[in-house]
GROMACS .gro file of C-alpha atoms in nm:
model
  465
    1MET     CA    1   2.362   4.034  -5.201
    2GLU     CA    2   2.553   4.055  -4.894
    3TYR     CA    3   2.225   4.098  -4.687
    4LEU     CA    4   2.131   3.775  -4.793
    5LYS     CA    5   2.411   3.586  -4.721
    6ILE     CA    6   2.432   3.693  -4.374
    7PHE     CA    7   2.071   3.608  -4.283
    8PHE     CA    8   2.154   3.250  -4.429
    9ILE     CA    9   2.459   3.157  -4.254
   10ASN     CA   10   2.241   3.352  -3.932
   11THR     CA   11   1.959   3.044  -4.060
   12ALA     CA   12   2.161   2.759  -4.054
   13LEU     CA   13   2.358   2.845  -3.760
   14LEU     CA   14   1.979   2.810  -3.596
   15ILE     CA   15   1.880   2.517  -3.752
   16THR     CA   16   2.227   2.390  -3.671
   17LEU     CA   17   2.105   2.476  -3.265
   18ALA     CA   18   1.815   2.332  -3.266
   19TYR     CA   19   1.942   2.026  -3.410
   20LEU     CA   20   2.194   1.981  -3.132
   21GLY     CA   21   1.942   2.088  -2.882
   22ASN     CA   22   1.681   1.834  -2.957
   23LEU     CA   23   1.955   1.584  -2.954
   24ILE     CA   24   2.092   1.727  -2.585
   25TYR     CA   25   1.662   1.722  -2.481
   26LYS     CA   26   1.612   1.361  -2.587
   27HIS     CA   27   1.912   1.175  -2.414
   28THR     CA   28   1.966   1.434  -2.103
   29ILE     CA   29   1.722   1.679  -2.065
   30THR     CA   30   1.411   1.487  -2.160
   31TYR     CA   31   1.402   1.244  -1.779
   32ALA     CA   32   1.527   1.657  -1.597
   33PRO     CA   33   1.286   1.775  -1.397
   34GLU     CA   34   1.071   2.050  -1.484
   35ARG     CA   35   1.170   2.300  -1.360
   36MET     CA   36   1.621   2.195  -1.484
   37LYS     CA   37   1.442   2.204  -1.857
   38LYS     CA   38   1.274   2.513  -1.842
   39ILE     CA   39   1.608   2.657  -1.723
   40SER     CA   40   1.799   2.496  -2.000
   41TRP     CA   41   1.550   2.632  -2.258
   42VAL     CA   42   1.636   3.019  -2.179
   43ILE     CA   43   1.953   2.950  -2.230
   44LEU     CA   44   2.008   2.805  -2.478
   45ALA     CA   45   1.675   3.032  -2.660
   46ILE     CA   46   1.959   3.282  -2.465
   47PHE     CA   47   2.279   3.196  -2.685
   48ALA     CA   48   2.048   3.137  -3.034
   49GLY     CA   49   2.010   3.502  -2.999
   50TRP     CA   50   2.381   3.563  -2.873
   51ILE     CA   51   2.558   3.353  -3.173
   52SER     CA   52   2.298   3.476  -3.422
   53THR     CA   53   2.381   3.926  -3.338
   54VAL     CA   54   2.746   3.754  -3.350
   55PHE     CA   55   2.768   3.600  -3.762
   56GLY     CA   56   2.483   3.956  -3.845
   57TYR     CA   57   2.528   4.165  -4.154
   58ARG     CA   58   2.731   4.507  -4.048
   59LEU     CA   59   2.676   4.751  -4.122
   60GLY     CA   60   2.901   5.093  -4.034
   61GLU     CA   61   3.052   5.073  -3.667
   62HIS     CA   62   2.770   4.993  -3.440
   63ALA     CA   63   2.443   4.867  -3.632
   64ILE     CA   64   2.386   4.506  -3.630
   65PHE     CA   65   2.108   4.330  -3.868
   66ASP     CA   66   2.060   3.962  -3.787
   67LEU     CA   67   1.745   3.765  -3.665
   68ARG     CA   68   1.824   3.741  -3.294
   69TYR     CA   69   1.436   3.741  -3.248
   70VAL     CA   70   1.316   3.468  -3.436
   71PRO     CA   71   1.465   3.234  -3.072
   72LEU     CA   72   1.228   3.436  -2.923
   73ILE     CA   73   0.962   3.351  -3.166
   74ILE     CA   74   1.044   2.985  -3.099
   75SER     CA   75   0.934   3.044  -2.769
   76THR     CA   76   0.592   3.184  -2.773
   77LEU     CA   77   0.534   2.866  -2.987
   78ALA     CA   78   0.712   2.630  -2.762
   79TYR     CA   79   0.685   2.732  -2.461
   80PRO     CA   80   0.386   3.019  -2.414
   81GLN     CA   81   0.465   3.146  -2.038
   82PRO     CA   82   0.489   3.464  -1.975
   83PHE     CA   83   0.737   3.490  -1.740
   84ILE     CA   84   0.957   3.319  -1.935
   85LEU     CA   85   0.917   3.465  -2.221
   86ILE     CA   86   1.002   3.769  -2.134
   87LEU     CA   87   1.376   3.676  -1.899
   88ILE     CA   88   1.465   3.507  -2.347
   89GLY     CA   89   1.401   3.861  -2.466
   90VAL     CA   90   1.600   4.056  -2.202
   91GLY     CA   91   1.826   3.808  -2.165
   92ILE     CA   92   1.848   3.815  -2.544
   93GLY     CA   93   1.815   4.233  -2.498
   94ILE     CA   94   2.164   4.225  -2.274
   95THR     CA   95   2.354   3.988  -2.464
   96ARG     CA   96   2.405   4.247  -2.714
   97LEU     CA   97   2.593   4.425  -2.483
   98THR     CA   98   2.880   4.240  -2.505
   99PHE     CA   99   2.912   4.417  -2.873
  100GLY     CA  100   2.988   4.704  -2.680
  101ILE     CA  101   2.802   5.035  -2.578
  102ASN     CA  102   2.675   5.319  -2.816
  103GLU     CA  103   2.373   5.421  -2.933
  104ALA     CA  104   2.289   5.126  -3.095
  105THR     CA  105   2.352   4.814  -2.824
  106VAL     CA  106   2.065   5.080  -2.609
  107ALA     CA  107   1.820   5.070  -2.984
  108GLY     CA  108   1.888   4.675  -2.951
  109VAL     CA  109   1.889   4.602  -2.595
  110LEU     CA  110   1.528   4.863  -2.605
  111ASN     CA  111   1.423   4.632  -2.881
  112LEU     CA  112   1.432   4.279  -2.722
  113SER     CA  113   1.328   4.387  -2.406
  114ILE     CA  114   0.945   4.515  -2.604
  115LEU     CA  115   0.942   4.212  -2.755
  116GLY     CA  116   1.019   3.960  -2.419
  117PHE     CA  117   0.759   4.132  -2.313
  118VAL     CA  118   0.469   4.138  -2.654
  119CYS     CA  119   0.564   3.729  -2.661
  120ALA     CA  120   0.394   3.702  -2.304
  121ALA     CA  121   0.077   3.906  -2.432
  122LEU     CA  122   0.076   3.698  -2.724
  123SER     CA  123   0.130   3.362  -2.521
  124LEU     CA  124  -0.153   3.450  -2.326
  125TRP     CA  125  -0.358   3.453  -2.571
  126VAL     CA  126  -0.229   3.133  -2.768
  127ARG     CA  127  -0.297   2.942  -2.427
  128ARG     CA  128  -0.652   3.062  -2.422
  129SER     CA  129  -0.720   3.121  -2.729
  130ASN     CA  130  -1.003   2.780  -2.895
  131VAL     CA  131  -0.850   3.003  -3.253
  132ALA     CA  132  -0.721   2.619  -3.465
  133TYR     CA  133  -0.333   2.640  -3.376
  134TRP     CA  134  -0.158   2.665  -3.682
  135ILE     CA  135  -0.362   3.015  -3.754
  136LYS     CA  136  -0.196   3.109  -3.408
  137ARG     CA  137   0.160   3.087  -3.480
  138LEU     CA  138   0.111   3.248  -3.782
  139ILE     CA  139  -0.118   3.493  -3.611
  140VAL     CA  140   0.278   3.507  -3.370
  141ILE     CA  141   0.510   3.551  -3.614
  142LEU     CA  142   0.318   3.784  -3.818
  143VAL     CA  143   0.371   4.032  -3.495
  144VAL     CA  144   0.687   3.919  -3.387
  145ASN     CA  145   0.851   4.024  -3.725
  146LEU     CA  146   0.604   4.290  -3.834
  147MET     CA  147   0.716   4.447  -3.464
  148ASN     CA  148   1.080   4.483  -3.486
  149ALA     CA  149   1.051   4.581  -3.836
  150VAL     CA  150   0.838   4.894  -3.598
  151ASN     CA  151   1.128   4.903  -3.315
  152ILE     CA  152   1.397   4.939  -3.593
  153ILE     CA  153   1.234   5.234  -3.653
  154ALA     CA  154   1.161   5.363  -3.401
  155PHE     CA  155   1.467   5.323  -3.214
  156GLY     CA  156   1.749   5.180  -3.465
  157VAL     CA  157   2.033   5.434  -3.557
  158VAL     CA  158   1.947   5.407  -3.956
  159PRO     CA  159   1.811   5.624  -4.149
  160ASP     CA  160   1.375   5.529  -4.197
  161ARG     CA  161   1.439   5.561  -4.524
  162MET     CA  162   1.763   5.276  -4.628
  163TYR     CA  163   1.631   5.075  -4.395
  164ILE     CA  164   1.260   5.104  -4.575
  165THR     CA  165   1.345   5.064  -4.919
  166ASP     CA  166   1.713   4.855  -4.909
  167ILE     CA  167   1.712   4.648  -4.572
  168MET     CA  168   1.333   4.557  -4.435
  169PRO     CA  169   1.223   4.370  -4.765
  170ILE     CA  170   1.567   4.121  -4.695
  171THR     CA  171   1.532   4.117  -4.272
  172LEU     CA  172   1.168   4.012  -4.304
  173SER     CA  173   1.083   3.823  -4.615
  174ALA     CA  174   1.403   3.641  -4.460
  175GLY     CA  175   1.241   3.626  -4.111
  176LEU     CA  176   0.880   3.514  -4.185
  177VAL     CA  177   0.997   3.230  -4.390
  178LEU     CA  178   1.244   3.132  -4.107
  179SER     CA  179   1.013   3.184  -3.835
  180LEU     CA  180   0.794   2.935  -4.018
  181LEU     CA  181   1.043   2.715  -4.101
  182PHE     CA  182   1.112   2.704  -3.752
  183ALA     CA  183   0.792   2.624  -3.661
  184LEU     CA  184   0.765   2.323  -3.844
  185ILE     CA  185   1.046   2.178  -3.728
  186ILE     CA  186   0.955   2.308  -3.354
  187ARG     CA  187   0.526   2.062  -3.502
  188ASP     CA  188   0.714   1.839  -3.544
  189PHE     CA  189   0.972   1.820  -3.212
  190GLN     CA  190   0.667   1.870  -2.977
  191LEU     CA  191   0.461   1.589  -3.201
  192ASP     CA  192   0.800   1.378  -3.093
  193LEU     CA  193   0.792   1.482  -2.722
  194LEU     CA  194   0.412   1.401  -2.772
  195ARG     CA  195   0.505   1.077  -2.836
  196ASN     CA  196   0.778   1.021  -2.593
  197GLY     CA  197   0.523   1.099  -2.320
  198GLN     CA  198   0.236   0.842  -2.462
  199ILE     CA  199   0.511   0.597  -2.493
  200ILE     CA  200   0.650   0.647  -2.145
  201ARG     CA  201   0.273   0.660  -1.987
  202ALA     CA  202   0.227   0.362  -2.170
  203ASN     CA  203   0.551   0.213  -1.977
  204GLU     CA  204   0.478   0.387  -1.707
  205LEU     CA  205   0.105   0.186  -1.689
  206LEU     CA  206   0.214  -0.149  -1.838
  207SER     CA  207   0.485  -0.106  -1.518
  208ALA     CA  208   0.227  -0.068  -1.275
  209GLN     CA  209  -0.020  -0.347  -1.470
  210THR     CA  210   0.272  -0.546  -1.402
  211GLU     CA  211   0.340  -0.467  -1.111
  212GLU     CA  212  -0.042  -0.529  -1.030
  213LEU     CA  213  -0.127  -0.868  -1.149
  214HIS     CA  214   0.245  -1.026  -0.987
  215LYS     CA  215   0.040  -0.869  -0.623
  216ASN     CA  216  -0.247  -1.052  -0.793
  217LYS     CA  217  -0.073  -1.394  -0.861
  218ILE     CA  218   0.063  -1.319  -0.534
  219ILE     CA  219  -0.255  -1.325  -0.359
  220LEU     CA  220  -0.353  -1.622  -0.581
  221GLU     CA  221  -0.107  -1.745  -0.444
  222GLU     CA  222  -0.154  -1.771  -0.146
  223ARG     CA  223  -0.539  -1.772  -0.134
  224ALA     CA  224  -0.465  -2.129  -0.297
  225LYS     CA  225  -0.280  -2.240  -0.047
  226GLN     CA  226  -0.465  -2.161   0.171
  227LEU     CA  227  -0.793  -2.361  -0.011
  228THR     CA  228  -0.575  -2.676  -0.013
  229LEU     CA  229  -0.448  -2.585   0.364
  230ALA     CA  230  -0.877  -2.589   0.405
  231SER     CA  231  -0.897  -2.878   0.223
  232GLN     CA  232  -0.647  -3.070   0.426
  233TYR     CA  233  -0.762  -2.928   0.830
  234LYS     CA  234  -1.105  -3.071   0.686
  235SER     CA  235  -0.976  -3.465   0.583
  236GLU     CA  236  -0.768  -3.369   0.879
  237PHE     CA  237  -1.167  -3.307   1.063
  238LEU     CA  238  -1.394  -3.585   0.905
  239ALA     CA  239  -1.101  -3.813   0.965
  240THR     CA  240  -1.039  -3.709   1.381
  241MET     CA  241  -1.451  -3.682   1.396
  242SER     CA  242  -1.575  -4.005   1.239
  243HIS     CA  243  -1.330  -4.167   1.474
  244GLU     CA  244  -1.452  -4.004   1.807
  245LEU     CA  245  -1.797  -4.032   1.740
  246ARG     CA  246  -1.735  -4.303   1.631
  247THR     CA  247  -1.529  -4.439   1.963
  248PRO     CA  248  -1.797  -4.377   2.226
  249LEU     CA  249  -2.117  -4.466   1.876
  250ASN     CA  250  -1.934  -4.855   1.948
  251SER     CA  251  -1.935  -4.853   2.289
  252VAL     CA  252  -2.321  -4.723   2.320
  253ILE     CA  253  -2.430  -4.997   2.028
  254ASN     CA  254  -2.269  -5.295   2.141
  255LEU     CA  255  -2.270  -5.282   2.523
  256SER     CA  256  -2.698  -5.203   2.424
  257GLN     CA  257  -2.715  -5.452   2.195
  258LEU     CA  258  -2.481  -5.682   2.500
  259ILE     CA  259  -2.698  -5.607   2.754
  260GLU     CA  260  -3.021  -5.706   2.471
  261GLU     CA  261  -2.862  -6.032   2.419
  262ASN     CA  262  -2.816  -6.168   2.749
  263ASN     CA  263  -3.014  -5.987   2.981
  264ASP     CA  264  -3.050  -6.310   3.216
  265SER     CA  265  -2.685  -6.406   3.212
  266LEU     CA  266  -2.577  -6.049   3.369
  267ASN     CA  267  -2.550  -6.032   3.750
  268ARG     CA  268  -2.608  -5.670   3.875
  269GLU     CA  269  -2.324  -5.462   3.890
  270GLU     CA  270  -2.239  -5.637   3.481
  271THR     CA  271  -2.574  -5.379   3.432
  272LYS     CA  272  -2.471  -5.118   3.680
  273GLU     CA  273  -2.169  -5.117   3.485
  274TYR     CA  274  -2.202  -5.124   3.080
  275ALA     CA  275  -2.485  -4.876   3.221
  276GLY     CA  276  -2.140  -4.675   3.321
  277ILE     CA  277  -2.014  -4.734   3.050
  278ILE     CA  278  -2.284  -4.589   2.816
  279HIS     CA  279  -2.398  -4.324   3.034
  280ARG     CA  280  -2.016  -4.167   2.979
  281SER     CA  281  -2.010  -4.252   2.565
  282GLY     CA  282  -2.373  -4.021   2.533
  283GLU     CA  283  -2.193  -3.720   2.813
  284ASP     CA  284  -1.869  -3.728   2.507
  285LEU     CA  285  -2.079  -3.771   2.196
  286LEU     CA  286  -2.366  -3.506   2.412
  287MET     CA  287  -1.971  -3.280   2.466
  288LEU     CA  288  -1.889  -3.266   2.067
  289ILE     CA  289  -2.147  -3.238   1.937
  290ASN     CA  290  -2.246  -2.887   2.205
  291ASP     CA  291  -1.864  -2.825   2.088
  292ILE     CA  292  -1.959  -2.817   1.726
  293LEU     CA  293  -2.254  -2.663   1.757
  294ASP     CA  294  -2.051  -2.351   2.007
  295LEU     CA  295  -1.877  -2.301   1.692
  296SER     CA  296  -2.105  -2.262   1.431
  297LYS     CA  297  -2.319  -2.039   1.633
  298VAL     CA  298  -1.927  -1.811   1.737
  299GLU     CA  299  -1.872  -1.773   1.343
  300ALA     CA  300  -2.164  -1.671   1.276
  301GLY     CA  301  -2.251  -1.426   1.556
  302LYS     CA  302  -2.566  -1.590   1.665
  303LEU     CA  303  -2.367  -1.688   2.006
  304ASP     CA  304  -2.544  -1.518   2.311
  305ILE     CA  305  -2.382  -1.358   2.640
  306ASN     CA  306  -2.522  -1.336   2.919
  307LYS     CA  307  -2.448  -1.130   3.128
  308GLU     CA  308  -2.533  -1.143   3.550
  309ASP     CA  309  -2.308  -1.188   3.922
  310LEU     CA  310  -2.029  -1.448   3.913
  311ASN     CA  311  -1.925  -1.579   4.295
  312VAL     CA  312  -1.544  -1.675   4.209
  313SER     CA  313  -1.516  -1.791   4.582
  314GLU     CA  314  -1.799  -2.143   4.466
  315ILE     CA  315  -1.454  -2.134   4.137
  316PRO     CA  316  -1.246  -2.326   4.350
  317GLU     CA  317  -1.427  -2.595   4.484
  318LEU     CA  318  -1.657  -2.621   4.181
  319LEU     CA  319  -1.376  -2.683   3.940
  320THR     CA  320  -1.105  -2.935   4.214
  321LEU     CA  321  -1.505  -3.141   4.251
  322GLN     CA  322  -1.506  -3.189   3.937
  323PHE     CA  323  -1.126  -3.265   3.830
  324SER     CA  324  -1.039  -3.440   4.111
  325VAL     CA  325  -1.121  -3.782   4.039
  326ALA     CA  326  -0.921  -3.765   3.719
  327ALA     CA  327  -0.567  -3.631   3.909
  328ARG     CA  328  -0.542  -3.992   4.152
  329LEU     CA  329  -0.661  -4.183   3.846
  330LYS     CA  330  -0.351  -4.012   3.657
  331GLY     CA  331  -0.163  -4.053   3.983
  332LEU     CA  332  -0.136  -3.635   3.963
  333GLU     CA  333  -0.113  -3.329   4.177
  334PHE     CA  334  -0.402  -3.104   4.101
  335THR     CA  335  -0.408  -2.791   4.347
  336VAL     CA  336  -0.640  -2.429   4.301
  337THR     CA  337  -0.567  -2.120   4.488
  338LEU     CA  338  -0.779  -1.853   4.508
  339ASP     CA  339  -0.615  -1.433   4.604
  340SER     CA  340  -0.750  -1.250   4.847
  341GLN     CA  341  -0.761  -0.965   4.643
  342VAL     CA  342  -0.968  -1.162   4.370
  343PRO     CA  343  -1.296  -1.032   4.470
  344GLN     CA  344  -1.582  -1.238   4.566
  345VAL     CA  345  -1.824  -1.166   4.269
  346ILE     CA  346  -1.764  -1.000   3.891
  347HIS     CA  347  -2.001  -0.982   3.609
  348SER     CA  348  -2.007  -1.173   3.325
  349ASP     CA  349  -2.095  -1.499   3.197
  350PRO     CA  350  -2.135  -1.854   3.427
  351GLN     CA  351  -2.170  -2.006   3.224
  352ARG     CA  352  -1.943  -1.956   2.945
  353VAL     CA  353  -1.641  -1.902   3.230
  354GLN     CA  354  -1.705  -2.182   3.375
  355GLN     CA  355  -1.729  -2.348   2.991
  356ILE     CA  356  -1.365  -2.202   2.902
  357LEU     CA  357  -1.201  -2.305   3.268
  358ARG     CA  358  -1.321  -2.636   3.170
  359ASN     CA  359  -1.138  -2.677   2.803
  360LEU     CA  360  -0.795  -2.562   2.961
  361LEU     CA  361  -0.791  -2.824   3.198
  362SER     CA  362  -0.974  -3.080   3.046
  363ASN     CA  363  -0.637  -2.989   2.795
  364ALA     CA  364  -0.421  -3.026   3.104
  365PHE     CA  365  -0.476  -3.384   3.214
  366LYS     CA  366  -0.533  -3.456   2.823
  367PHE     CA  367  -0.180  -3.411   2.761
  368THR     CA  368   0.047  -3.451   3.155
  369MET     CA  369   0.140  -3.754   3.213
  370GLU     CA  370   0.319  -3.714   3.545
  371GLY     CA  371   0.362  -3.366   3.796
  372HIS     CA  372   0.077  -3.115   3.891
  373ILE     CA  373  -0.149  -2.893   3.695
  374SER     CA  374  -0.249  -2.619   3.893
  375LEU     CA  375  -0.537  -2.387   3.812
  376ASN     CA  376  -0.411  -1.959   3.994
  377ILE     CA  377  -0.726  -1.732   4.080
  378ARG     CA  378  -0.563  -1.344   4.082
  379THR     CA  379  -0.621  -0.970   3.954
  380PHE     CA  380  -0.411  -0.768   3.701
  381GLU     CA  381  -0.367  -0.369   3.638
  382GLN     CA  382  -0.235  -0.298   3.319
  383LYS     CA  383  -0.201   0.088   3.293
  384GLU     CA  384  -0.345   0.192   2.896
  385GLY     CA  385  -0.302   0.547   2.812
  386ALA     CA  386  -0.469   0.719   3.029
  387LEU     CA  387  -0.677   0.455   3.153
  388GLN     CA  388  -0.537   0.244   3.469
  389ARG     CA  389  -0.700  -0.113   3.352
  390ARG     CA  390  -0.768  -0.452   3.672
  391TRP     CA  391  -0.849  -0.802   3.491
  392ILE     CA  392  -0.865  -1.103   3.644
  393VAL     CA  393  -0.665  -1.424   3.531
  394PHE     CA  394  -0.700  -1.809   3.575
  395ASP     CA  395  -0.440  -1.932   3.538
  396VAL     CA  396  -0.414  -2.323   3.420
  397GLN     CA  397  -0.032  -2.418   3.412
  398ASP     CA  398   0.130  -2.829   3.405
  399THR     CA  399   0.416  -3.004   3.382
  400GLY     CA  400   0.260  -3.168   3.027
  401ILE     CA  401   0.428  -3.209   2.740
  402GLY     CA  402   0.443  -2.822   2.613
  403ILE     CA  403   0.361  -2.679   2.276
  404ALA     CA  404   0.663  -2.578   2.018
  405ALA     CA  405   0.718  -2.190   2.024
  406GLU     CA  406   0.579  -2.196   1.638
  407LYS     CA  407   0.283  -2.403   1.739
  408HIS     CA  408   0.109  -2.141   1.991
  409ASP     CA  409  -0.104  -1.992   1.669
  410ILE     CA  410  -0.248  -2.238   1.485
  411ILE     CA  411  -0.334  -2.418   1.837
  412PHE     CA  412  -0.612  -2.112   1.905
  413GLU     CA  413  -0.786  -2.223   1.519
  414ALA     CA  414  -1.024  -2.466   1.489
  415PHE     CA  415  -0.940  -2.797   1.430
  416GLN     CA  416  -0.589  -2.715   1.503
  417GLN     CA  417  -0.347  -2.914   1.689
  418ALA     CA  418  -0.003  -2.866   1.781
  419ASP     CA  419   0.147  -3.169   1.572
  420ALA     CA  420  -0.126  -3.348   1.364
  421THR     CA  421   0.015  -3.737   1.611
  422ILE     CA  422  -0.128  -3.603   1.912
  423GLY     CA  423  -0.508  -3.630   1.771
  424ARG     CA  424  -0.411  -3.991   1.717
  425LYS     CA  425  -0.240  -4.011   2.010
  426TYR     CA  426  -0.456  -3.807   2.283
  427GLY     CA  427  -0.794  -3.813   2.078
  428GLY     CA  428  -0.987  -3.498   2.047
  429THR     CA  429  -1.105  -3.298   1.747
  430GLY     CA  430  -0.913  -3.008   1.786
  431LEU     CA  431  -1.202  -2.751   1.887
  432GLY     CA  432  -1.150  -2.638   2.299
  433LEU     CA  433  -0.941  -2.424   2.299
  434SER     CA  434  -1.107  -2.263   1.936
  435ILE     CA  435  -1.379  -2.237   2.135
  436SER     CA  436  -1.294  -2.099   2.450
  437ASN     CA  437  -1.090  -1.833   2.220
  438ASP     CA  438  -1.381  -1.719   2.057
  439LEU     CA  439  -1.508  -1.687   2.391
  440ALA     CA  440  -1.302  -1.502   2.649
  441ARG     CA  441  -1.296  -1.236   2.309
  442LEU     CA  442  -1.734  -1.223   2.338
  443LEU     CA  443  -1.689  -1.138   2.729
  444GLY     CA  444  -1.435  -0.894   2.640
  445GLY     CA  445  -1.075  -1.091   2.728
  446PHE     CA  446  -0.891  -1.233   2.655
  447ILE     CA  447  -0.657  -1.585   2.607
  448THR     CA  448  -0.265  -1.606   2.670
  449LEU     CA  449  -0.021  -1.859   2.557
  450HIS     CA  450   0.326  -1.962   2.756
  451SER     CA  451   0.493  -2.288   2.663
  452GLU     CA  452   0.748  -2.462   2.577
  453GLU     CA  453   0.777  -2.779   2.382
  454LYS     CA  454   0.842  -3.073   2.731
  455GLN     CA  455   0.852  -2.788   2.984
  456GLY     CA  456   0.461  -2.780   3.057
  457SER     CA  457   0.262  -2.467   2.965
  458ARG     CA  458   0.049  -2.181   3.081
  459PHE     CA  459  -0.306  -2.037   3.022
  460SER     CA  460  -0.362  -1.803   3.121
  461LEU     CA  461  -0.781  -1.656   3.106
  462TYR     CA  462  -0.770  -1.248   3.113
  463LEU     CA  463  -1.153  -1.062   3.196
  464PRO     CA  464  -1.220  -0.737   3.208
  465LEU     CA  465  -1.358  -0.644   3.614
   0.00000   0.00000   0.00000
């Protein structure tokens, strides 16, 4: 009867420890790293074995009968990892030394150490076997309980007959019942852990999806803004284009009609003047159409670049002839300088180089009311890693209205100007710089801008040598 009382106390203690351990795990250890979880489990299992021994049944001075091996069975079912089980078995065995060192103590240490290795072997089988989970539990419980009884018979200090007839029927039965009870508790614990894990993973997935939705929302809002801007740019472009097309077309239509209707009354000088205006208006229309065609070809990747020898020394004379009249009409000083270090001939596309320079100079004359405009041709060297790169640079500098720093990037986009009022005041479609920038890139170079509002501008075309 005394055996039963002691084993009921052992059972109550182990169940209480299991409950407390479950609470501690849920509210603290569950958030700890995996290594900390394993260490905590080992400590708890060894402590449970020691507590079981403290409240065990003492037979004589040294022999103690208890359920210290049950935490080892629980660990085999909950943490089927060989090294952990060996640590728990040896650890519970060593705690027996706290009750004195004698023959019974050595038997207890040896028994639990052997059970630790047995449980380690069983854990390998549990992890690899395809047998139903509840059958694995039953086999682990039976093997460990029987092995405990065999070890006590083999190494214990209690006479074998006395143990087999008086003690083993109670201890073995209590051990089996308690092990089965804990097997059910562990199953519930593991299902709870599984549910918690699923909830955590679901929350993580939900958080990831929420974050992804937020990112997609930002992207959609940005695209909506871009579409709004594109629509706005399109409207502004159509308005600008209609104005740019209408002005020369009106000149052509009105003056040609005037010549037709008043052919007899117009003198030679008037007819010549009207014809000149019609000719210039036609050239403006042709230039506008060519700009649009060039832009569409660049965007489609179909603009041909024909590289050949380009005589740089001819450029100053050509551009001086082309823009000297405009400079004189606006009262501006216009100079073109060629550095002595510049090679006479470079390999590039002459037509596209002149087109870029004409666009840059045309803008300079358009936005400069007083002062001077200059084109300086020079060379520039830049070290890129182990390579030394050489460039020919065309600097177009003016004393015009300048460009605000925040507008430096936008003016290189198609149909864009630094300010919406510029198109109305100075005219133009905003295509020149965009086309020039694309052409420079196709030629292997680039365009830079240095400008401040009301302080003039300097556009620099860099082409490789």
